[in-house]
């Protein structure tokens, strides 16, 4: 018996909602030394993120991301390492630029940039304080 499309989740990692206006994301292209675009995250998982920027980034583009989760969303504030940010390398996988205004897109994480960032993210999303995304 085939699984109905609505019930089938092809994602490897469960996604969790973030508060967009309170979850900043900064983007750095790999050929640059500086983060040049700022936006907000909508949801995150161990494997990727959905976010928005003023300008879209073409799917297939490799980027570095800095995601700063607000203080009250972290389960163990004393274990954040340097700051509340996690740093990851990622590939943009889709974008939706059909609506006027900021461009929503998603990226798949390829690796975490600093020791401890993956573990901090996992503790955050498994701590029960974030809602599951649809």
XYZ file of N, CA and C in Angstrom, residues 31-131:
303
model
N 33.817 33.137 -1.355
C 34.937 33.900 -1.909
C 35.111 35.247 -1.212
N 34.413 35.460 -0.095
C 34.484 36.708 0.655
C 34.911 36.421 2.094
N 35.517 37.411 2.724
C 35.922 37.259 4.115
C 34.882 37.806 5.077
N 33.845 38.472 4.554
C 32.880 39.151 5.408
C 31.462 38.675 5.131
N 30.643 38.690 6.170
C 29.225 38.436 6.011
C 28.612 39.688 5.380
N 27.938 39.517 4.242
C 27.483 40.669 3.468
C 25.970 40.811 3.386
N 25.222 39.786 3.772
C 23.767 39.864 3.720
C 23.194 39.430 5.052
N 22.172 40.143 5.498
C 21.517 39.816 6.759
C 20.042 39.569 6.519
N 19.501 38.618 7.260
C 18.080 38.300 7.153
C 17.597 37.634 8.421
N 16.571 36.788 8.269
C 15.953 36.124 9.414
C 15.634 34.676 9.078
N 15.725 33.808 10.089
C 15.404 32.394 9.920
C 13.948 32.132 10.258
N 13.341 31.181 9.551
C 11.965 30.749 9.810
C 11.926 29.417 10.528
N 12.761 28.482 10.092
C 12.837 27.203 10.784
C 14.218 26.608 10.580
N 14.534 25.624 11.421
C 15.868 25.039 11.403
C 15.774 23.574 11.788
N 16.717 22.797 11.317
C 16.850 21.397 11.716
C 18.343 21.118 11.831
N 18.666 19.917 12.213
C 20.071 19.530 12.274
C 20.709 19.569 10.892
N 19.904 19.486 9.850
C 20.436 19.405 8.501
C 20.245 20.612 7.609
N 19.509 21.643 8.075
C 19.299 22.781 7.198
C 18.465 23.868 7.829
N 18.172 24.889 7.017
C 17.495 26.085 7.518
C 16.680 26.716 6.406
N 15.545 27.328 6.782
C 14.774 28.162 5.866
C 14.886 29.593 6.389
N 15.200 30.527 5.485
C 15.465 31.901 5.896
C 15.086 32.866 4.783
N 15.164 34.168 5.092
C 14.889 35.185 4.080
C 15.983 36.236 4.102
N 16.223 36.792 2.909
C 17.161 37.900 2.714
C 16.509 38.904 1.782
N 17.074 40.086 1.710
C 16.548 41.080 0.767
C 16.764 40.660 -0.679
N 17.853 39.939 -0.946
C 18.152 39.463 -2.302
C 18.331 37.943 -2.263
N 17.819 37.276 -3.275
C 17.919 35.827 -3.345
C 19.308 35.348 -3.721
N 19.595 34.123 -3.353
C 20.847 33.453 -3.701
C 20.470 32.243 -4.543
N 21.092 32.109 -5.688
C 20.758 31.033 -6.617
C 20.971 29.660 -5.994
N 20.026 28.736 -6.223
C 20.221 27.362 -5.758
C 21.532 26.801 -6.303
N 22.207 26.031 -5.461
C 23.505 25.467 -5.816
C 24.674 26.284 -5.290
N 24.405 27.489 -4.809
C 25.468 28.349 -4.294
C 25.888 27.903 -2.898
N 27.196 27.763 -2.691
C 27.732 27.419 -1.376
C 27.937 28.706 -0.582
N 27.521 28.699 0.673
C 27.615 29.876 1.536
C 28.037 29.449 2.940
N 28.455 30.432 3.722
C 28.642 30.253 5.162
C 27.529 31.045 5.841
N 26.946 30.470 6.899
C 25.855 31.115 7.613
C 26.203 31.284 9.080
N 25.772 32.392 9.633
C 25.810 32.624 11.068
C 24.359 32.761 11.506
N 23.916 31.876 12.383
C 22.541 31.894 12.874
C 22.592 32.213 14.365
N 21.911 33.285 14.751
C 21.917 33.701 16.148
C 20.523 33.512 16.727
N 20.387 32.522 17.591
C 19.106 32.225 18.204
C 18.954 33.081 19.450
N 17.796 33.721 19.641
C 17.604 34.564 20.818
C 17.836 33.806 22.120
N 18.272 34.537 23.118
C 18.647 33.982 24.409
C 17.582 33.079 25.014
N 16.332 33.478 25.000
C 15.309 32.694 25.677
C 14.924 31.424 24.936
N 15.442 31.205 23.722
C 15.147 29.966 23.018
C 16.189 28.887 23.308
N 17.322 29.240 23.887
C 18.351 28.236 24.169
C 18.041 27.515 25.459
N 18.203 26.202 25.454
C 17.848 25.416 26.626
C 18.874 25.554 27.743
N 20.130 25.665 27.424
C 21.160 25.799 28.439
C 22.058 26.963 28.077
N 21.739 28.147 28.557
C 22.455 29.363 28.174
C 23.916 29.319 28.592
N 24.242 28.596 29.647
C 25.635 28.562 30.098
C 26.510 27.725 29.169
N 25.910 26.987 28.247
C 26.661 26.098 27.369
C 26.596 26.556 25.919
N 26.663 27.850 25.693
C 26.525 28.355 24.331
C 27.841 28.502 23.598
N 28.950 28.387 24.289
C 30.213 28.645 23.623
C 30.333 30.132 23.358
N 31.150 30.514 22.401
C 31.329 31.939 22.117
C 30.081 32.540 21.476
N 29.318 33.270 22.256
C 28.110 33.894 21.743
C 26.975 32.912 21.606
N 25.870 33.382 21.040
C 24.702 32.530 20.827
C 24.612 32.066 19.380
N 25.620 32.300 18.604
C 25.566 31.958 17.183
C 26.124 30.575 16.912
N 25.548 29.952 15.890
C 26.157 28.762 15.320
C 26.621 29.150 13.923
N 27.713 28.557 13.493
C 28.277 28.835 12.175
C 28.285 27.539 11.380
N 27.765 27.596 10.149
C 27.698 26.421 9.294
C 28.066 26.785 7.863
N 28.511 25.787 7.129
C 28.651 25.893 5.686
C 27.432 25.186 5.109
N 26.887 25.730 4.019
C 25.640 25.199 3.478
C 25.562 25.443 1.979
N 24.640 24.735 1.353
C 24.320 24.942 -0.060
C 22.859 25.363 -0.160
N 22.604 26.455 -0.875
C 21.233 26.898 -1.101
C 20.565 25.875 -2.014
N 19.356 25.432 -1.631
C 18.680 24.397 -2.415
C 17.425 24.892 -3.123
N 16.800 25.957 -2.632
C 15.659 26.545 -3.339
C 15.453 27.971 -2.887
N 14.731 28.721 -3.738
C 14.343 30.074 -3.367
C 12.998 30.375 -3.977
N 12.267 31.252 -3.311
C 10.952 31.682 -3.770
C 10.983 33.198 -3.868
N 11.193 33.696 -5.079
C 11.287 35.143 -5.276
C 10.104 35.690 -6.071
N 8.974 34.985 -6.019
C 7.809 35.414 -6.790
C 7.013 36.509 -6.104
N 7.146 36.654 -4.808
C 6.442 37.699 -4.067
C 7.343 38.917 -3.934
N 6.780 40.125 -3.917
C 7.614 41.305 -3.677
C 8.122 41.290 -2.238
N 9.258 41.923 -2.026
C 9.834 41.985 -0.680
C 10.950 40.971 -0.495
N 11.256 40.643 0.757
C 12.353 39.716 1.027
C 12.135 38.366 0.341
N 13.238 37.707 0.014
C 13.207 36.438 -0.704
C 13.426 35.303 0.292
N 12.484 34.369 0.312
C 12.604 33.205 1.186
C 13.366 32.114 0.449
N 14.258 31.431 1.153
C 15.043 30.355 0.554
C 15.400 29.332 1.616
N 16.001 28.230 1.191
C 16.426 27.177 2.114
C 17.816 26.718 1.733
N 18.540 26.269 2.745
C 19.896 25.751 2.532
C 20.077 24.471 3.341
N 20.855 23.569 2.776
C 21.208 22.320 3.444
C 22.608 22.480 4.016
N 22.767 22.136 5.291
C 24.073 22.238 5.922
C 25.008 21.176 5.358
N 26.241 21.587 5.061
C 27.248 20.633 4.608
C 28.240 20.293 5.714
N 28.485 21.273 6.596
C 29.311 21.004 7.785
C 29.229 22.188 8.734
N 29.437 21.897 9.999
C 29.469 22.942 11.014
C 30.873 23.509 11.065
N 30.976 24.822 11.243
C 32.262 25.501 11.129
C 33.116 25.405 12.390
N 32.483 25.323 13.565
C 33.245 25.308 14.816
C 32.889 24.087 15.643
N 33.848 23.641 16.407
C 33.603 22.542 17.332
C 32.509 22.957 18.302
N 31.550 22.099 18.526
C 30.481 22.359 19.473
C 29.230 22.968 18.879
N 29.290 23.531 17.667
C 28.101 24.155 17.089
C 27.000 23.125 16.812
N 27.348 21.990 16.266
C 26.343 20.953 15.980
C 25.676 20.488 17.273
N 26.474 20.241 18.294
C 25.941 19.761 19.560
C 25.029 20.805 20.207
N 25.419 22.086 20.145
C 24.565 23.142 20.695
C 23.231 23.207 19.952
N 23.277 23.076 18.626
C 22.044 23.094 17.856
C 21.167 21.896 18.215
N 21.741 20.726 18.307
C 20.969 19.527 18.644
C 20.336 19.666 20.027
N 21.086 20.173 20.998
C 20.519 20.382 22.334
C 19.346 21.352 22.282
N 19.488 22.381 21.454
C 18.425 23.371 21.334
C 17.158 22.757 20.748
N 17.285 22.051 19.646
C 16.077 21.543 18.988
C 15.501 20.317 19.687
N 16.285 19.648 20.503
C 15.755 18.489 21.229
C 15.322 18.856 22.642
N 15.465 20.122 23.024
C 15.144 20.547 24.380
C 13.667 20.758 24.650
N 12.824 20.676 23.636
C 11.393 20.792 23.839
C 10.853 22.210 23.908
N 11.677 23.199 23.680
C 11.201 24.583 23.761
C 10.787 25.158 22.417
N 11.120 24.472 21.332
C 10.715 24.921 19.998
C 9.589 24.050 19.493
N 8.685 24.658 18.706
C 7.582 23.893 18.113
C 8.033 23.261 16.810
